[in-house]
Amino acid sequence: MLRLSRFLPSASRRGFDLKESLWSGSLTFQQAVSTSAANLDDDLSGKKFASYTVFKGKAALSIHPILPSFSKLESGGSRVSKNGSVMLTFWPAVGQRKYDYTKKQLFALSPTEVGSLISLGPAESCEFFHDPSMKSSHEGQVKKSLSITPLGSDSGYFVNITVLNNVEKTNDRLSVPVTKAEFAVIRTALSFALPHIMGWDQALTNHHPAPSSSRKPRVERPHPDSEWER
Amino acid sequence: MLRLSRFLPSASRRGFDLKESLWSGSLTFQQAVSTSAANLDDDLSGKKFASYTVFKGKAALSIHPILPSFSKLESGGSRVSKNGSVMLTFWPAVGQRKYDYTKKQLFALSPTEVGSLISLGPAESCEFFHDPSMKSSHEGQVKKSLSITPLGSDSGYFVNITVLNNVEKTNDRLSVPVTKAEFAVIRTALSFALPHIMGWDQALTNHHPAPSSSRKPRVERPHPDSEWER
Amino acid sequence: MLRLSRFLPSASRRGFDLKESLWSGSLTFQQAVSTSAANLDDDLSGKKFASYTVFKGKAALSIHPILPSFSKLESGGSRVSKNGSVMLTFWPAVGQRKYDYTKKQLFALSPTEVGSLISLGPAESCEFFHDPSMKSSHEGQVKKSLSITPLGSDSGYFVNITVLNNVEKTNDRLSVPVTKAEFAVIRTALSFALPHIMGWDQALTNHHPAPSSSRKPRVERPHPDSEWER
Amino acid sequence: MLRLSRFLPSASRRGFDLKESLWSGSLTFQQAVSTSAANLDDDLSGKKFASYTVFKGKAALSIHPILPSFSKLESGGSRVSKNGSVMLTFWPAVGQRKYDYTKKQLFALSPTEVGSLISLGPAESCEFFHDPSMKSSHEGQVKKSLSITPLGSDSGYFVNITVLNNVEKTNDRLSVPVTKAEFAVIRTALSFALPHIMGWDQALTNHHPAPSSSRKPRVERPHPDSEWER
């Protein structure tokens, strides 16, 4: 919490007042940034953070992208070793325009889950289940689910997170109604983010300098269809 | 006004003639540029400005994007401290192809308002209300609204701005019909702009160099699902 | 024509054989590149050219984007002084897989015309009229029109150019059927190109370095809504 | 195979175990990367590789983009000499979560085939035929086809590859069911990739420095409509 406290107004470490932050426009995901920093355990100098946050009566939802990791190949190039994701962070409201950041819940969408979200029809729902301890001895202790269900009349969606902790015997549920306009922002931002969290933007922008005329001649390849070589 | 005058033909500071500008293609939002410059109060060297402008019988509408601001974090990275926006500028016509730039009205769309606009169905409308003095002692003195209403038969939209000034006792209204083709440009440009005014393009292009093979080994993390750590 | 001849096989300056070019994949708009070069009258070193070309029985159609021009502002920044465009080039066929490049016809789509094309419904048509001598003494001597009409059954479009020359008493018409898949490429490429030919990509990627902590303090602005200042 | 073997677990050169790779997230198309490297015969240092892979019961499908090639022009610029593509790689399953990479089949989508795929309606199919030896003496010896057919109820597609080898008397068929969410990822990634494999991103980002005020004056061009000059 030390890491977070420098962002939070000193008088309200648990229930900080949103009013000033909203007005100055400076809240934007500052807390989640520090979390993300802790998670990634990376050199952060030069890194930039951005998110999209909606504040509603009972909870807030903030969304930010996480970049993929690359690992070096023997050839000198590199390849995606771990896909990025889109992180959803929920906080419960603890009063009017007050949210308790210490009770936040996280849900990281994989590329395919992002695909599910951006292709959701106006009357369709989707639900994802995560077990963060999957394939470990703690498997099944905690179950998370994220569901997106239509508000009706093409007016937006409910975004719900449920976290069932069998060890601590808790069952947290946070629900944020998202308007059609807000969902359009999310859909557009996630469609933009998707090729980036998969590393395709980097694979597609290896802009080599134009080959010089003096380049050594290539061997003729009678069948340029590279799909043919094995 | 001194700032603007260098752009305007000297003989027509109020009602400048659009003909020459349109033909040469050089008008494109030069005035709004200077306004934006004044507003942002930033180092402008190297900055580039672009807009999309439609000139109609009774008024003109120009649209240009405004970048988000970033502020530095202790980690060395930075985060969005203020979202960008999409600025709409309206001018009334004061004659054939003459527009009075001094009577311009501005309306800045937030990311969510941009989301509302780009998801608008052919027969749908939307309306936004702004009070530039909100939460100050001047609250309520001036009320702005922007509405977008269908022209009918899937042929485009009316974009209307109303500015009610209770102090000066004025009520200005400007309306610009936008064809389906022009709205397609606006929708495409705003969809493109949206991730940028939210700073997501910058958050998603922190292209680190590929990690070298000699990199210090990482601590094994049994549960790489970063959503799990708090 | 000297400029072009270096690209064309010496034995077929008028009716060059497409077969070899298609097989090697090297034809891609080389001719139009030289035209574009002549038009732009710019320093071309470092410039890159790309197009999308469809070859059909009676004519070929090639499409390539043209960048906007920027002019310098007193502030040190720059603004779009002339929008870019999307250039369509048509050549008639003069035999099986032979096209006569000297009879090419050009049509440059403005941003709004691009908007019209990318928002075209499956059963919709559009038509644009250009008079290259508009507002000069030669106005009306030559009239060009481009029409896009559905092939029927959601299977693509005819792209037709008509050039009526009242001085030379000629009336050229070239028509290229474009499949649904080819039109999807055109729609996607043009949607991608649109913000670029308007200069929005450059206006949206002025990535300033993150402000340093030691930056001089800003004056407090009680109303950050920049739309309000005039 | 030497090239590949360094990626594969030593104990399972033919039927490698996917479990560990999936869990660590490190499989992502490592094999195809080495193939692609062999094919492109290029300097790979600095190159980045990314893909999207779905593992299903009977086969796996991985998709990755391939950049276009540019060749130098006399002007100093360069132009696309060979379009890029989107490579599909299929592997058969040889057990639970085990795939035989040595039996992979490749299919490279051209820009127009990408256009066909991204414009596919929920109930539509498409099929492409490739003869890698087309126009050589081996024409017709091997025939490949890729078909994409709806799973029904708007729930996704089957992606099928058939490779008929008349010399080896083999007929391989691999089929991968792709969910609606997975297809949304593919559609979004391919729509993103399309302008890049055509080189349009590079043609559209030749960002010249803003012209200086001291630039030599241009000759007046009475008709700036560049479509008019031949």
mmCIF file of C-alpha atoms in Angstrom, chain D residues 1 10 22 41 104 138 210:
data_model
loop_
_atom_site.group_PDB
_atom_site.id
_atom_site.type_symbol
_atom_site.label_atom_id
_atom_site.label_comp_id
_atom_site.label_asym_id
_atom_site.label_seq_id
_atom_site.Cartn_x
_atom_site.Cartn_y
_atom_site.Cartn_z
ATOM 1 C CA MET D 1 14.727 -30.194 -39.332
ATOM 2 C CA SER D 10 14.165 -33.168 -27.166
ATOM 3 C CA LEU D 22 0.683 -23.399 -23.496
ATOM 4 C CA ASP D 41 16.245 -15.561 -46.640
ATOM 5 C CA LYS D 104 2.367 -28.965 -41.088
ATOM 6 C CA HIS D 138 5.233 -29.081 -62.277
ATOM 7 C CA ALA D 210 7.615 20.680 -42.332
#
